[in-house]
Short mmCIF file of C-alpha atoms in Angstrom, two decimals:
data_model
loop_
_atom_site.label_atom_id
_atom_site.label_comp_id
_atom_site.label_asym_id
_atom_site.label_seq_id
_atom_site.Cartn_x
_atom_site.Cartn_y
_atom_site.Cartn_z
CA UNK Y 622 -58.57 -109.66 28.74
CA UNK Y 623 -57.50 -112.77 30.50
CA UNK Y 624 -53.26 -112.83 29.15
CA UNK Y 625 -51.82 -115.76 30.81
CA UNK Y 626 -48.29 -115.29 29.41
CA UNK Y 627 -48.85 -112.01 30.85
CA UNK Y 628 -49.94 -113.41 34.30
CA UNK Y 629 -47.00 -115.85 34.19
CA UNK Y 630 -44.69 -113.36 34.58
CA UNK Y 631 -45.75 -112.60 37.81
CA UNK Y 632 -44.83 -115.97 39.21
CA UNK Y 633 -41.03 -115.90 39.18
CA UNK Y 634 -40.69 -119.54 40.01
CA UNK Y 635 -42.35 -120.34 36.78
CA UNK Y 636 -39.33 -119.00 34.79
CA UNK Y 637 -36.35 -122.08 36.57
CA UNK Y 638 -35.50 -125.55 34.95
CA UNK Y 639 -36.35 -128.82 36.91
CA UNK Y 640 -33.97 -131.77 35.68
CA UNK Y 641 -33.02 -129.64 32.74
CA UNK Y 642 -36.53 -128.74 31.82
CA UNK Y 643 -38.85 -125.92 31.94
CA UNK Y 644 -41.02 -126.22 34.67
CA UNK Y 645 -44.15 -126.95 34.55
CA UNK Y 646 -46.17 -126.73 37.87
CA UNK Y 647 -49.08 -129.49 37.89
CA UNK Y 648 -49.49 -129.81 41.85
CA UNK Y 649 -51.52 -126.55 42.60
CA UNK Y 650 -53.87 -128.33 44.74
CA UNK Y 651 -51.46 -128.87 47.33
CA UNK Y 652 -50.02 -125.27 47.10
CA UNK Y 653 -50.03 -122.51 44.53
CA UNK Y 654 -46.70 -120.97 43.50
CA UNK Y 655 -46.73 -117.03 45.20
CA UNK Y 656 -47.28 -113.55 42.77
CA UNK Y 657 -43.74 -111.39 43.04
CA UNK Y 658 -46.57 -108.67 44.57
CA UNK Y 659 -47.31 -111.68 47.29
CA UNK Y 660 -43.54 -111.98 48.02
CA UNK Y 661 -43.05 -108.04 48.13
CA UNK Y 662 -45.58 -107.86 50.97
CA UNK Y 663 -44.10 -110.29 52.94
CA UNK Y 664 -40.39 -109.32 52.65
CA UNK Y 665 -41.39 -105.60 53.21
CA UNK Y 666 -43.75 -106.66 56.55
CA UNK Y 667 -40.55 -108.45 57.76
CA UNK Y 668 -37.76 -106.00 56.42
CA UNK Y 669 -39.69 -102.26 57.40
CA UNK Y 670 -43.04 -102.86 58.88
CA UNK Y 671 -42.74 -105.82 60.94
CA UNK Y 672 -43.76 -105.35 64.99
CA UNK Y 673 -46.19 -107.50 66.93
CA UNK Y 674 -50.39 -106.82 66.85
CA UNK Y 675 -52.89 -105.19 69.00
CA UNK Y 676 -50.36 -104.66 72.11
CA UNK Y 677 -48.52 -101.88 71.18
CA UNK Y 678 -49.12 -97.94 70.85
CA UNK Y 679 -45.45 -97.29 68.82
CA UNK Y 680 -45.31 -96.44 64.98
CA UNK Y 681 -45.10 -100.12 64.12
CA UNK Y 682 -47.23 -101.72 65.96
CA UNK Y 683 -49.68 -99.51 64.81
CA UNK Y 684 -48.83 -99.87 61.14
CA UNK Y 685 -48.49 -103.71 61.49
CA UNK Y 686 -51.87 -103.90 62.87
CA UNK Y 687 -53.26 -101.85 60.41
CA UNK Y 688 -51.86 -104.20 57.96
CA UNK Y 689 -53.18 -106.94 59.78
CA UNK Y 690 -56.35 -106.20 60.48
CA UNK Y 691 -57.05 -104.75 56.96
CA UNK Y 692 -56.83 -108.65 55.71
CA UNK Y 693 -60.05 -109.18 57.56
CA UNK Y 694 -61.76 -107.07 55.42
CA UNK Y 695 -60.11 -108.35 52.11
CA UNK Y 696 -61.00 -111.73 52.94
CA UNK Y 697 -64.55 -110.50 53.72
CA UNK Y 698 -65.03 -109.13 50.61
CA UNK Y 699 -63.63 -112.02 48.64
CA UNK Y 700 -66.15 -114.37 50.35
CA UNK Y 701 -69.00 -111.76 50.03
CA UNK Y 702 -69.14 -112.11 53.74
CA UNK Y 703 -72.04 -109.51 55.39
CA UNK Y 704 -69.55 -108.37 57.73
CA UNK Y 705 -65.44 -108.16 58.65
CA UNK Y 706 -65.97 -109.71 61.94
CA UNK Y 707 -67.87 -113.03 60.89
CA UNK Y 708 -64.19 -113.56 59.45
CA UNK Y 709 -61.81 -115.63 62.08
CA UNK Y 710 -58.62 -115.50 60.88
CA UNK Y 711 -55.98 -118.21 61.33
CA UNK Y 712 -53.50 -121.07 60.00
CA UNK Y 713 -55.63 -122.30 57.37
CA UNK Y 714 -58.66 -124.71 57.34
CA UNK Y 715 -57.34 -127.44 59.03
CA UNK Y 716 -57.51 -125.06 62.13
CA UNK Y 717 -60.97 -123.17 61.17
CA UNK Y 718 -62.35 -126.86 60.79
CA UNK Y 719 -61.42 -127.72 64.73
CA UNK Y 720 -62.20 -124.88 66.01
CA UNK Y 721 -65.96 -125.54 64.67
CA UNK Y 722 -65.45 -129.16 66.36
CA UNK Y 723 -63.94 -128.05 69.56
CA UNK Y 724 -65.31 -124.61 70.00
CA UNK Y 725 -69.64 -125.16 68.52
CA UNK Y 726 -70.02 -129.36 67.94
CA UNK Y 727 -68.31 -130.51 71.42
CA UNK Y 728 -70.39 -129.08 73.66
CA UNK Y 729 -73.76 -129.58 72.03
CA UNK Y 730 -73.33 -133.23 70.68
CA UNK Y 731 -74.24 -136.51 72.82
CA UNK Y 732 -73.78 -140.37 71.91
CA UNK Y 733 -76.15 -141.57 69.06
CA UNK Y 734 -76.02 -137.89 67.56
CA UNK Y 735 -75.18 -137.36 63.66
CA UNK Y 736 -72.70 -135.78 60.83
CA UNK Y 737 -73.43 -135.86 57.85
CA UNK Y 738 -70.31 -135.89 55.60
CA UNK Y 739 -69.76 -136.91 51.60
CA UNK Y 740 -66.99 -139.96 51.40
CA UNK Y 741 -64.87 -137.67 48.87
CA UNK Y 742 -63.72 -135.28 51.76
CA UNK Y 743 -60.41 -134.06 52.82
CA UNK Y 744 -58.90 -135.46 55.90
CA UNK Y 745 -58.91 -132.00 56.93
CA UNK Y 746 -62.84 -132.96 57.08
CA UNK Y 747 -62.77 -136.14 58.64
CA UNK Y 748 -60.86 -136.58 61.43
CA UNK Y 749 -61.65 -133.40 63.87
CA UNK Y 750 -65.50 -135.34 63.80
CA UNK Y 751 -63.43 -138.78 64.21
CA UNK Y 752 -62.44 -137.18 67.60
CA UNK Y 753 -65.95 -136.85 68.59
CA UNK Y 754 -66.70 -140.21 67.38
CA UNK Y 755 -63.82 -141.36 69.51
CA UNK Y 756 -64.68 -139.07 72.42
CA UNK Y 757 -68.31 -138.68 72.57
CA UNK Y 758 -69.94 -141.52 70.82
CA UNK Y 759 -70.76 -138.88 68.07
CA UNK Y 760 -71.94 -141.35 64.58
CA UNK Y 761 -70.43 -140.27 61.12
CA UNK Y 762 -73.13 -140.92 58.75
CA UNK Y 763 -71.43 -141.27 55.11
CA UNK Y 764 -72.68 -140.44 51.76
CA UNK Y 765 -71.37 -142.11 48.81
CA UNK Y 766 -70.20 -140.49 44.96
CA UNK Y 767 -71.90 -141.27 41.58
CA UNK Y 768 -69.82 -143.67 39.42
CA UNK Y 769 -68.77 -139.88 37.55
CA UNK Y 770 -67.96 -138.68 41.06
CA UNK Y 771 -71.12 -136.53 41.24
CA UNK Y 772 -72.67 -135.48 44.66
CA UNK Y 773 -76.05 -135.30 43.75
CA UNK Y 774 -77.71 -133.09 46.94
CA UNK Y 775 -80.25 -135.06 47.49
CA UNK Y 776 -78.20 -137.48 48.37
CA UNK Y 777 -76.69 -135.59 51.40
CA UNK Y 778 -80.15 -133.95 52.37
CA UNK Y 779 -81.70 -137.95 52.28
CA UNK Y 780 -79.00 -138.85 54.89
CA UNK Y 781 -80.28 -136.06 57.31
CA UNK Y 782 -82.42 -137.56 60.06
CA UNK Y 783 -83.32 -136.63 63.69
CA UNK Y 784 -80.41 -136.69 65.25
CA UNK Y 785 -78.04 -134.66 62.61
CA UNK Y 786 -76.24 -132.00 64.15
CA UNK Y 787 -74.07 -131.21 61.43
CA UNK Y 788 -73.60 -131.67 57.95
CA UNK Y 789 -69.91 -131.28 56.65
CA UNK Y 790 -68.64 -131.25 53.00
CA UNK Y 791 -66.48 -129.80 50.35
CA UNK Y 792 -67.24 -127.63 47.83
CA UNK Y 793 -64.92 -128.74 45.38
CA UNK Y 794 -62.90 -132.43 45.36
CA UNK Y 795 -59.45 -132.03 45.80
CA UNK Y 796 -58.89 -135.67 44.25
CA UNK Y 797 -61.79 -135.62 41.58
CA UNK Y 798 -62.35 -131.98 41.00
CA UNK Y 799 -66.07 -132.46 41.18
CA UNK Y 800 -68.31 -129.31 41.82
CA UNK Y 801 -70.64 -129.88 44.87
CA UNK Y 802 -74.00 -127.93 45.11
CA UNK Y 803 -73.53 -126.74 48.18
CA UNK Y 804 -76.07 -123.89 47.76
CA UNK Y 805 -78.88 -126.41 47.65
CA UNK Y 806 -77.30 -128.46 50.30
CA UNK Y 807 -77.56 -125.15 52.80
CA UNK Y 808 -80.94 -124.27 51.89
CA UNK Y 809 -82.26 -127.99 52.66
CA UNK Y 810 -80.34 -128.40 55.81
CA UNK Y 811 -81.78 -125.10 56.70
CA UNK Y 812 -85.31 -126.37 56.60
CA UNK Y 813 -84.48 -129.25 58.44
CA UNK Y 814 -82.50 -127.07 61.25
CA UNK Y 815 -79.56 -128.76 60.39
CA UNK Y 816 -76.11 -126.14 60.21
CA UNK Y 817 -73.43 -126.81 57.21
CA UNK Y 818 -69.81 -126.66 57.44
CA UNK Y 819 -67.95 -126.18 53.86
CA UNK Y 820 -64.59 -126.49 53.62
CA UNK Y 821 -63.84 -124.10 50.97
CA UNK Y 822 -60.14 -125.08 50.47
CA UNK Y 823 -60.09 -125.81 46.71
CA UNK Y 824 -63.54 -124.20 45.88
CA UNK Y 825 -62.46 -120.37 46.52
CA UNK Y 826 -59.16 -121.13 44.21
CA UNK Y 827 -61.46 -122.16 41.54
CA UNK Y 828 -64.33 -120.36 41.10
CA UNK Y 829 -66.30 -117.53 42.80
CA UNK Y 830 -67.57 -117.60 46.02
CA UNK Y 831 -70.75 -116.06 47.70
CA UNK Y 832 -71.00 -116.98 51.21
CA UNK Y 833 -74.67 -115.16 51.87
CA UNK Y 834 -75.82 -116.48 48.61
CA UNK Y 835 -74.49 -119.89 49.79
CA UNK Y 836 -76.34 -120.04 52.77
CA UNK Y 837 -73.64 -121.86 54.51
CA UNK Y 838 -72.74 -121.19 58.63
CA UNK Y 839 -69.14 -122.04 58.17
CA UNK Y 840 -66.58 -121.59 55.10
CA UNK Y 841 -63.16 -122.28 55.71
CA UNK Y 842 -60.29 -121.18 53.12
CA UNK Y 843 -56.42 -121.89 53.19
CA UNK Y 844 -54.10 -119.39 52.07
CA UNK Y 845 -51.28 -121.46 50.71
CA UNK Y 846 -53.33 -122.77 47.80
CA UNK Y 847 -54.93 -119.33 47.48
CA UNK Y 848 -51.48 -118.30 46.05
CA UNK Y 849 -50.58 -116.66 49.69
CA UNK Y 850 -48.17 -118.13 52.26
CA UNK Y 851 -48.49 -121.09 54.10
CA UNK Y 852 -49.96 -121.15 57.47
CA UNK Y 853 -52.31 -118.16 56.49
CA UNK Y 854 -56.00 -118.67 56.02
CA UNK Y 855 -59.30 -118.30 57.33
CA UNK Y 856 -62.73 -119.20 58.49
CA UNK Y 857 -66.08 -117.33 57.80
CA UNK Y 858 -68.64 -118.37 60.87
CA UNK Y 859 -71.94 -116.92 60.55
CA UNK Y 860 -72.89 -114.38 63.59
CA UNK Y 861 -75.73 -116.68 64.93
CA UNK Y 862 -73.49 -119.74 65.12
CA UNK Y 863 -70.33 -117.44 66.60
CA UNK Y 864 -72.96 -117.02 69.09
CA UNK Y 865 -73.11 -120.62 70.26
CA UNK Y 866 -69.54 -121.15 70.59
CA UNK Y 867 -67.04 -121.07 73.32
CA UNK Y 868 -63.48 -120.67 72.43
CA UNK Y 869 -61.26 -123.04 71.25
CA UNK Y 870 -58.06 -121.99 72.27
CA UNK Y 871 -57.12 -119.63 75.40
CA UNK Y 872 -54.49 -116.87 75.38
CA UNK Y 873 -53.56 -113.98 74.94
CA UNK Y 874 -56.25 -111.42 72.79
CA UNK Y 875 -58.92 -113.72 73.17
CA UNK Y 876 -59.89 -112.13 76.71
CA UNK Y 877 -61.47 -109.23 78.09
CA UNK Y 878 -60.55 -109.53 81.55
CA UNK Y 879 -58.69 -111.96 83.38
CA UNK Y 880 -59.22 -112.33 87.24
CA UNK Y 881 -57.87 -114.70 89.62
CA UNK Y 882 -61.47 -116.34 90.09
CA UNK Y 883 -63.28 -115.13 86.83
CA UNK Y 884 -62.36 -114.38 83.36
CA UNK Y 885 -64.34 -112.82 80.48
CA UNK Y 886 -64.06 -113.34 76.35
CA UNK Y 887 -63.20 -110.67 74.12
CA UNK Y 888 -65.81 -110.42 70.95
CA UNK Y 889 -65.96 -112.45 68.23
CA UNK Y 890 -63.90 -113.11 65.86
CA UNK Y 891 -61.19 -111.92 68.76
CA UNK Y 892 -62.66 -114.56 70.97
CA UNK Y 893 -61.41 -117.25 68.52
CA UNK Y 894 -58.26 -115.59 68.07
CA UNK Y 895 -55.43 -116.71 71.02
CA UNK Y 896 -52.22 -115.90 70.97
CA UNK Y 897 -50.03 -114.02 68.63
CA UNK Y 898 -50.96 -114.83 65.04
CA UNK Y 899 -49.62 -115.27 61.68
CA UNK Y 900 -48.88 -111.43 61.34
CA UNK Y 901 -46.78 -111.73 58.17
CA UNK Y 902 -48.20 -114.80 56.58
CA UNK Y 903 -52.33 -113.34 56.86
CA UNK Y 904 -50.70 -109.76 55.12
CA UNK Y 905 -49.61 -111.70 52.50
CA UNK Y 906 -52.69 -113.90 52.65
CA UNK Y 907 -54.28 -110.12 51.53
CA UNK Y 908 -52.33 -109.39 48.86
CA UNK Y 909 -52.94 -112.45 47.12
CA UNK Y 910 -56.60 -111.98 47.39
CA UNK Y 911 -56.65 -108.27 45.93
CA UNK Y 912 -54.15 -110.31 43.09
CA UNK Y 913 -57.26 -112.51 42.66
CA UNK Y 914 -60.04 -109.97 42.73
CA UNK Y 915 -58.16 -107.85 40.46
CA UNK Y 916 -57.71 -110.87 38.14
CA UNK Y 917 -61.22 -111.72 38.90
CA UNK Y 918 -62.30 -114.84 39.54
CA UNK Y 919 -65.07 -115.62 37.00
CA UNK Y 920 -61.89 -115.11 34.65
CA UNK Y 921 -60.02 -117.85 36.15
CA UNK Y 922 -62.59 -119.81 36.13
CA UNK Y 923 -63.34 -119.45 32.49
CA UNK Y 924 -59.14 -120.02 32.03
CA UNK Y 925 -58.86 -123.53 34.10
CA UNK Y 926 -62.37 -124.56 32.46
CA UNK Y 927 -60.99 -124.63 28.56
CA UNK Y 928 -57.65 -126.01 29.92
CA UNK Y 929 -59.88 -128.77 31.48
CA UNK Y 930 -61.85 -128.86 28.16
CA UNK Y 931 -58.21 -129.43 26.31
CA UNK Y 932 -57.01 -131.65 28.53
CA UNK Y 933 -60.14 -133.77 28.20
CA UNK Y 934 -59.50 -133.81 24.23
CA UNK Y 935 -55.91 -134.12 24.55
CA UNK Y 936 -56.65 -137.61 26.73
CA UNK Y 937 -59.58 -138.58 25.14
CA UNK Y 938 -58.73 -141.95 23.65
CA UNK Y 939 -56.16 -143.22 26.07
CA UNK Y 940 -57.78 -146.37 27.27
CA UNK Y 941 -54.67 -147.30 29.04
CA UNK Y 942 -55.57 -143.59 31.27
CA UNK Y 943 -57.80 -144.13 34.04
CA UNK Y 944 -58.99 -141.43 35.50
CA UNK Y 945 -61.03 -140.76 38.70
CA UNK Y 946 -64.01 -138.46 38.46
CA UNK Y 947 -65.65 -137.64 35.20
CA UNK Y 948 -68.24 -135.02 35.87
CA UNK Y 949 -69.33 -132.51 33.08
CA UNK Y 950 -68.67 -129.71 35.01
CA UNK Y 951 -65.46 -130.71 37.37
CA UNK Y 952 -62.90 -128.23 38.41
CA UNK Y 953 -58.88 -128.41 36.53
CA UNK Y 954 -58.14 -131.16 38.91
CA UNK Y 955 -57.30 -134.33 37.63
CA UNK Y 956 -56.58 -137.63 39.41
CA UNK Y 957 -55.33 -140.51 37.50
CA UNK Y 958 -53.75 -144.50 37.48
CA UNK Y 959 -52.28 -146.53 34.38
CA UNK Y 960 -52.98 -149.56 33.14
CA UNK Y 961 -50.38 -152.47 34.16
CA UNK Y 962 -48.04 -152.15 37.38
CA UNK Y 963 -47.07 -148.69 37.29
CA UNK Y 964 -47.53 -147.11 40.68
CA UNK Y 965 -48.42 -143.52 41.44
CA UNK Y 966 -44.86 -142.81 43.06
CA UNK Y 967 -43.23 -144.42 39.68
CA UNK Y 968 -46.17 -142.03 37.77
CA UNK Y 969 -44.84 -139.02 39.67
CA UNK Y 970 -40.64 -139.79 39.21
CA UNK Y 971 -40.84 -140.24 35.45
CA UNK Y 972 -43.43 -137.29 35.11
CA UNK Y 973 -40.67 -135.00 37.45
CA UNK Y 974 -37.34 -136.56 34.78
CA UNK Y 975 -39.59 -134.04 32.08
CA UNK Y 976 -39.77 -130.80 34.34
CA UNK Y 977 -44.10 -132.11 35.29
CA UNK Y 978 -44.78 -131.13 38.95
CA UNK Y 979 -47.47 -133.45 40.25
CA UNK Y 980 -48.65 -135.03 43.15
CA UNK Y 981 -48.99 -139.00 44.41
CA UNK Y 982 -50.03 -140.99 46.96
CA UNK Y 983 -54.16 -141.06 48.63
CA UNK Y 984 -54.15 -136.74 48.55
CA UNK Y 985 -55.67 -137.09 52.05
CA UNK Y 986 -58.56 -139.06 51.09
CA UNK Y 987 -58.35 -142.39 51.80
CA UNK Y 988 -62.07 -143.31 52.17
CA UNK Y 989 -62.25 -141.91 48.40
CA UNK Y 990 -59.29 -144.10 47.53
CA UNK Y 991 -61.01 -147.25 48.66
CA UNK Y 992 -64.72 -146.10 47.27
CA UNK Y 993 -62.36 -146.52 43.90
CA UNK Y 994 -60.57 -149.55 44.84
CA UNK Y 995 -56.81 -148.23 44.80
CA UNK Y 996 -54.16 -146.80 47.25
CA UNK Y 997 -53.29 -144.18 45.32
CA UNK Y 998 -53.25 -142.19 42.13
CA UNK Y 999 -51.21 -139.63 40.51
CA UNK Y 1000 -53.18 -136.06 40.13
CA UNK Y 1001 -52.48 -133.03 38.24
CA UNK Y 1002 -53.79 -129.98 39.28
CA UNK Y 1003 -53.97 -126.86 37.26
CA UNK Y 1004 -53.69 -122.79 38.49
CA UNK Y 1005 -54.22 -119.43 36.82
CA UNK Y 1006 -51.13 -119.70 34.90
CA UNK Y 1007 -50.64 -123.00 33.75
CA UNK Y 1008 -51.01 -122.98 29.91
CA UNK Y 1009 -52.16 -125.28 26.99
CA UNK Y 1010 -48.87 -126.23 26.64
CA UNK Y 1011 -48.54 -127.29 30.33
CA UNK Y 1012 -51.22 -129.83 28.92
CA UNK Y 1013 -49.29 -130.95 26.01
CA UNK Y 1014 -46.11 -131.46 27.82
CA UNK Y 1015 -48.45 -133.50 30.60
CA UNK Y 1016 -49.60 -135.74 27.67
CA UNK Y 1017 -46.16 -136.26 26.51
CA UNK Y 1018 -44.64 -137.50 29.77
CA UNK Y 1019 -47.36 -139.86 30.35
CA UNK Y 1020 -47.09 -141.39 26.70
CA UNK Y 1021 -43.42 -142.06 28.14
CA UNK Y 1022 -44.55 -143.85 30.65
CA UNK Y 1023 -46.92 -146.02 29.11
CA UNK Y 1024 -43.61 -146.87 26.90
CA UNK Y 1025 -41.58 -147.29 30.08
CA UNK Y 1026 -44.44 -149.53 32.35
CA UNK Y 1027 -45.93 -151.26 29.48
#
């Protein structure tokens, strides 16, 4: 049984006052709040365990690596990956997104070749292919929303021509919370040769994930929002495509031999791996994960989808409520402007006076801001532990300020 008090519990932060009121933590999509297991691991790695990876043969650099290397498996198994090394660990997907750009599309794209990409994506998304537009002459072919904020596949598979190389796009909208097929979207770009790069960051914190079933060549996660640390995360890269790729960044781990006239790559994923990584931050990045698996996604999916389904009822009626992406099915993430004046910043302060957590500004989507015609919105997303009453408190401070903006 899914007990969110119960789960709440876990989350110390939950329990503090913000401006003399409970919090109440609405801005999950730009980083989940961390599990007291989650903080544990991460004081104990630092505090009795902590020593660097792979170089050493002492106690702890054994045991840290250990640690560390165990995460590759965790994450494996919570993408249904077919193997621990198709897993390249790193900062989060920001990184595992340019290191597809730099390390597989650089050296195979010319002038007057094509992306495909949806016009709701993440910055994240966007400007690592801007670089080859800048660079190489690469073109950015973009593929518009529904007026619900749908993605209908076809609509990304009809964009695909002769010269697409690539087609790149989210699972989930971090502004509108819509649901993208992406399984369909692999299994038509497969038959038209074309690889697919989804970024995963809100899509594995909402729902399960199945990267074989998928189809997909690339999936890149972020830990932070994953309710792990920041600058933890990962990218699964199918074995054919690690194939193809030279690395992205040179140091230390990533060799095999290093000569004064020749040098030689270690095996994939180590091959994408330079440098001393996140040691700490990717154990913790593992604990969170077992948290998640143990809470089982499918049963945080079920929780966020009746607090959408409240929400919805709870707002329904509010003509002076605009908000961005209505499809049936979207994800706990809503995105929202007011009738009148009121900007998102103003949105945010008086929400923050009543203890509401939420985000404003363009989320890192500004070609989805101007598809809708503003700068900015407010959005509230919702976690594993946000309750009804989250909802009703939500719904409360924004009455307030439709009294305070008119």
């Amino acid at each position: 049984m899914y007990d969110v008090e119960e789960i709440r519990l876990d989350f110390p932060i939950l329990g503090r006052e913000v401006n003399g009121e409970p919090l109440v933590y609405l801005d999950n999509g730009a980083s989940a709040q961390k599990p007291q297991v989650v903080i544990d691991a991460v004081t104990r790695a630092y505090s009795q365990e902590y020593s660097n990876v792979h170089r050493g043969l002492h106690y702890l650099s054994n045991l840290a690596t250990e640690r560390y290397e165990a995460v590759r498996g965790t994450i494996a198994r919570f993408l249904n990956a077919g193997a621990a090394d198709e897993i390249v660990m790193n900062s989060g997907t920001t990184e595992g997104i340019n290191t597809v750009a730099y390390s597989w599309a650089m050296p195979r794209m010319e002038a007057g070749d094509e992306i495909v990409l949806s016009v709701m994506e993440h910055h994240a998304n966007i400007v690592p292919w801007h670089f080859l537009r800048e660079r190489q002459g690469v073109v950015l072919k973009w593929v518009e929303v529904d007026e619900t904020g749908a993605l209908a596949p076809e609509r990304i598979l009809d964009a695909i021509g002769p010269r697409t190389r690539l087609v790149a796009v989210t699972h989930l909208s971090n502004v509108l919370g819509t649901r993208v097929d992406v399984t369909s979207i692999c299994r038509g770009a497969q038959e038209a040769g074309v690889p697919v790069l989804v970024d995963g960051s809100q899509g594995a914190v909402h729902m399960p994930v199945d990267v074989q079933d998928i189809g997909c060549d690339f999936y890149a996660i972020t830990g932070h929002k994953l309710y792990g640390p920041s600058g933890s995360g990962a990218i699964y890269i199918r074995k054919e495509r690690q194939a193809e790729m030279r690395p992205f960044m040179g140091g230390g781990d990533m060799i095999r031999d290093v000569r004064r006239d020749e040098i030689t790559w270690a095996e994939p994923p180590m091959k994408f791996e330079a440098g001393t990584p996140g040691i700490v931050q990717q154990i913790g990045l593992g604990v969170a994960l077992d948290y998640l698996m143990e809470l089982g996604m499918e049963n945080v999916a079920r929780h966020e989808a009746r607090l959408c389904d409240y929400l919805r009822s709870r707002i329904d009626g509010l003509n002076w409520l605009n908000v961005q992406g209505t499809t049936p099915d979207k994800a706990a993430i809503f995105s929202f402007t007011l009738d009148g004046a009121a900007h998102a910043h103003d949105i945010s302060t008086v929400l923050d006076k009543k203890g509401v957590a939420v985000r404003a500004g363009h989320h890192c989507a500004q070609p989805l801001m101007e598809h809708y015609g503003i700068t900015a919105s407010a959005r509230a997303s919702f976690g594993l532990y946000n309750t009804e009453a989250d909802v009703d408190t939500l719904v409360e401070a924004l009455e307030l300020c439709r009294e305070l903006f008119g």
